[in-house]
């Protein structure tokens, strides 16, 4: 009987060690932004001025609750640099603009800028998460 109890506790110990190893291995893959992969940044535009030309507020939001996002590039068509301070939105080339000089947006932070022009179609293209 003593031998049977000892074997059961040995099996339970092996199971505990195995589960701990699996948990640790899953945490190792959490670096490099994997824990935020389903939380891509979003861009929303709202018309805030109704003159000619109209004014839009563009809001870029980091949807990840755990990690800062850096180096957000937008598909921005032929957006004119003259419309906004380059520290807010820098036109790199056709259809490539960088938000906030590439600096981080904290978890769940929103960054906004305004421009006066008919609405440009813009959307996040590339970014990186800074997860530790």
mmCIF file of C-alpha atoms in Angstrom:
data_model
loop_
_atom_site.group_PDB
_atom_site.id
_atom_site.type_symbol
_atom_site.label_atom_id
_atom_site.label_comp_id
_atom_site.label_asym_id
_atom_site.label_seq_id
_atom_site.Cartn_x
_atom_site.Cartn_y
_atom_site.Cartn_z
ATOM 1 C CA UNK A 1 0.000 0.000 0.000
ATOM 2 C CA UNK A 2 2.814 2.383 0.894
ATOM 3 C CA UNK A 3 4.397 1.706 -2.512
ATOM 4 C CA UNK A 4 1.114 2.559 -4.329
ATOM 5 C CA UNK A 5 0.799 5.949 -2.540
ATOM 6 C CA UNK A 6 4.440 6.687 -3.290
ATOM 7 C CA UNK A 7 3.888 5.954 -7.028
ATOM 8 C CA UNK A 8 0.819 8.192 -7.149
ATOM 9 C CA UNK A 9 2.677 11.101 -5.529
ATOM 10 C CA UNK A 10 5.579 10.529 -7.951
ATOM 11 C CA UNK A 11 3.149 10.687 -10.916
ATOM 12 C CA UNK A 12 1.576 13.873 -9.497
ATOM 13 C CA UNK A 13 5.042 15.392 -9.089
ATOM 14 C CA UNK A 14 5.937 14.521 -12.709
ATOM 15 C CA UNK A 15 2.674 16.096 -13.903
ATOM 16 C CA UNK A 16 3.386 19.248 -11.894
ATOM 17 C CA UNK A 17 6.904 19.526 -13.341
ATOM 18 C CA UNK A 18 5.590 18.935 -16.884
ATOM 19 C CA UNK A 19 2.888 21.619 -16.528
ATOM 20 C CA UNK A 20 5.422 24.070 -15.095
ATOM 21 C CA UNK A 21 7.725 23.465 -18.068
ATOM 22 C CA UNK A 22 4.884 24.051 -20.525
ATOM 23 C CA UNK A 23 3.899 27.278 -18.770
ATOM 24 C CA UNK A 24 7.490 28.530 -18.775
ATOM 25 C CA UNK A 25 7.918 27.657 -22.469
ATOM 26 C CA UNK A 26 4.744 29.533 -23.384
ATOM 27 C CA UNK A 27 5.992 32.608 -21.524
ATOM 28 C CA UNK A 28 9.276 32.559 -23.439
ATOM 29 C CA UNK A 29 7.371 33.174 -26.679
ATOM 30 C CA UNK A 30 5.715 36.263 -25.211
ATOM 31 C CA UNK A 31 8.577 38.636 -26.042
ATOM 32 C CA UNK A 32 8.962 40.500 -29.304
ATOM 33 C CA UNK A 33 5.370 41.720 -29.277
ATOM 34 C CA UNK A 34 3.638 38.359 -29.563
ATOM 35 C CA UNK A 35 1.387 39.130 -26.611
ATOM 36 C CA UNK A 36 0.105 42.178 -28.531
ATOM 37 C CA UNK A 37 -0.195 40.635 -32.000
ATOM 38 C CA UNK A 38 -4.003 40.725 -31.884
ATOM 39 C CA UNK A 39 -4.013 44.401 -30.791
ATOM 40 C CA UNK A 40 -2.800 46.203 -33.912
ATOM 41 C CA UNK A 41 -2.841 50.011 -33.821
ATOM 42 C CA UNK A 42 -5.866 51.687 -35.369
ATOM 43 C CA UNK A 43 -6.449 55.028 -37.049
ATOM 44 C CA UNK A 44 -9.746 56.891 -36.853
ATOM 45 C CA UNK A 45 -10.509 60.188 -38.574
ATOM 46 C CA UNK A 46 -13.245 62.582 -37.503
ATOM 47 C CA UNK A 47 -14.273 65.751 -39.268
ATOM 48 C CA UNK A 48 -13.898 68.582 -36.736
ATOM 49 C CA UNK A 49 -14.088 71.615 -39.047
ATOM 50 C CA UNK A 50 -16.649 72.179 -41.767
ATOM 51 C CA UNK A 51 -15.084 75.061 -43.670
ATOM 52 C CA UNK A 52 -13.476 74.936 -47.046
ATOM 53 C CA UNK A 53 -11.284 72.926 -46.838
ATOM 54 C CA UNK A 54 -12.656 70.726 -44.045
ATOM 55 C CA UNK A 55 -10.523 69.914 -40.998
ATOM 56 C CA UNK A 56 -10.005 66.357 -39.802
ATOM 57 C CA UNK A 57 -8.636 65.008 -36.552
ATOM 58 C CA UNK A 58 -6.711 61.776 -37.086
ATOM 59 C CA UNK A 59 -6.335 59.601 -33.989
ATOM 60 C CA UNK A 60 -3.827 56.745 -33.866
ATOM 61 C CA UNK A 61 -4.531 54.391 -30.977
ATOM 62 C CA UNK A 62 -2.298 51.721 -29.424
ATOM 63 C CA UNK A 63 -4.812 48.974 -28.637
ATOM 64 C CA UNK A 64 -2.357 46.805 -26.713
ATOM 65 C CA UNK A 65 -2.981 46.984 -22.953
ATOM 66 C CA UNK A 66 0.504 45.631 -22.117
ATOM 67 C CA UNK A 67 3.174 47.072 -24.422
ATOM 68 C CA UNK A 68 4.216 50.346 -26.038
ATOM 69 C CA UNK A 69 4.101 50.458 -29.840
ATOM 70 C CA UNK A 70 6.884 52.214 -31.786
ATOM 71 C CA UNK A 71 7.694 53.273 -35.308
ATOM 72 C CA UNK A 72 4.096 53.375 -36.557
ATOM 73 C CA UNK A 73 4.016 53.907 -40.310
ATOM 74 C CA UNK A 74 0.802 54.765 -42.134
ATOM 75 C CA UNK A 75 -0.263 54.222 -45.690
ATOM 76 C CA UNK A 76 -1.002 57.873 -46.425
ATOM 77 C CA UNK A 77 -1.192 58.235 -50.213
ATOM 78 C CA UNK A 78 0.078 61.597 -51.399
ATOM 79 C CA UNK A 79 -0.393 63.345 -48.038
ATOM 80 C CA UNK A 80 1.270 66.776 -48.130
ATOM 81 C CA UNK A 81 3.870 67.540 -45.429
ATOM 82 C CA UNK A 82 2.712 71.175 -45.512
ATOM 83 C CA UNK A 83 -0.531 70.126 -43.782
ATOM 84 C CA UNK A 84 0.973 69.010 -40.454
ATOM 85 C CA UNK A 85 4.047 69.437 -38.267
ATOM 86 C CA UNK A 86 6.550 66.700 -39.235
ATOM 87 C CA UNK A 87 7.034 65.810 -35.541
ATOM 88 C CA UNK A 88 3.384 64.728 -35.532
ATOM 89 C CA UNK A 89 3.296 63.033 -38.933
ATOM 90 C CA UNK A 90 6.378 62.853 -41.141
ATOM 91 C CA UNK A 91 5.955 62.120 -44.837
ATOM 92 C CA UNK A 92 8.749 59.715 -45.771
ATOM 93 C CA UNK A 93 7.629 58.978 -49.322
ATOM 94 C CA UNK A 94 4.454 58.360 -51.291
ATOM 95 C CA UNK A 95 2.121 56.215 -49.138
ATOM 96 C CA UNK A 96 4.601 56.116 -46.227
ATOM 97 C CA UNK A 97 4.222 58.437 -43.231
ATOM 98 C CA UNK A 98 5.591 57.927 -39.710
ATOM 99 C CA UNK A 99 3.574 58.929 -36.619
ATOM 100 C CA UNK A 100 5.072 60.836 -33.669
ATOM 101 C CA UNK A 101 8.614 60.725 -35.108
ATOM 102 C CA UNK A 102 8.551 56.951 -34.506
ATOM 103 C CA UNK A 103 8.488 57.457 -30.729
ATOM 104 C CA UNK A 104 6.510 55.035 -28.547
ATOM 105 C CA UNK A 105 2.831 55.229 -27.770
ATOM 106 C CA UNK A 106 2.216 53.802 -24.298
ATOM 107 C CA UNK A 107 -0.250 50.956 -23.817
ATOM 108 C CA UNK A 108 -3.751 52.169 -24.748
ATOM 109 C CA UNK A 109 -2.437 55.672 -25.587
ATOM 110 C CA UNK A 110 -3.997 57.745 -28.370
ATOM 111 C CA UNK A 111 -1.976 60.199 -30.459
ATOM 112 C CA UNK A 112 -3.769 62.761 -32.599
ATOM 113 C CA UNK A 113 -3.098 65.424 -35.191
ATOM 114 C CA UNK A 114 -5.307 67.710 -37.264
ATOM 115 C CA UNK A 115 -5.096 68.644 -40.924
ATOM 116 C CA UNK A 116 -7.213 70.856 -43.176
ATOM 117 C CA UNK A 117 -7.811 69.232 -46.535
ATOM 118 C CA UNK A 118 -10.385 66.906 -48.064
ATOM 119 C CA UNK A 119 -10.099 63.597 -46.218
ATOM 120 C CA UNK A 120 -7.067 61.453 -46.969
ATOM 121 C CA UNK A 121 -7.424 57.699 -46.830
ATOM 122 C CA UNK A 122 -4.882 56.508 -44.254
ATOM 123 C CA UNK A 123 -4.319 53.283 -42.356
ATOM 124 C CA UNK A 124 -1.578 51.711 -40.235
ATOM 125 C CA UNK A 125 0.915 49.816 -42.383
ATOM 126 C CA UNK A 126 3.798 48.721 -40.119
ATOM 127 C CA UNK A 127 4.722 49.035 -36.443
ATOM 128 C CA UNK A 128 6.643 47.259 -33.684
ATOM 129 C CA UNK A 129 5.665 46.428 -30.117
ATOM 130 C CA UNK A 130 8.216 46.928 -27.319
ATOM 131 C CA UNK A 131 7.406 44.089 -24.958
ATOM 132 C CA UNK A 132 9.943 43.047 -22.345
#
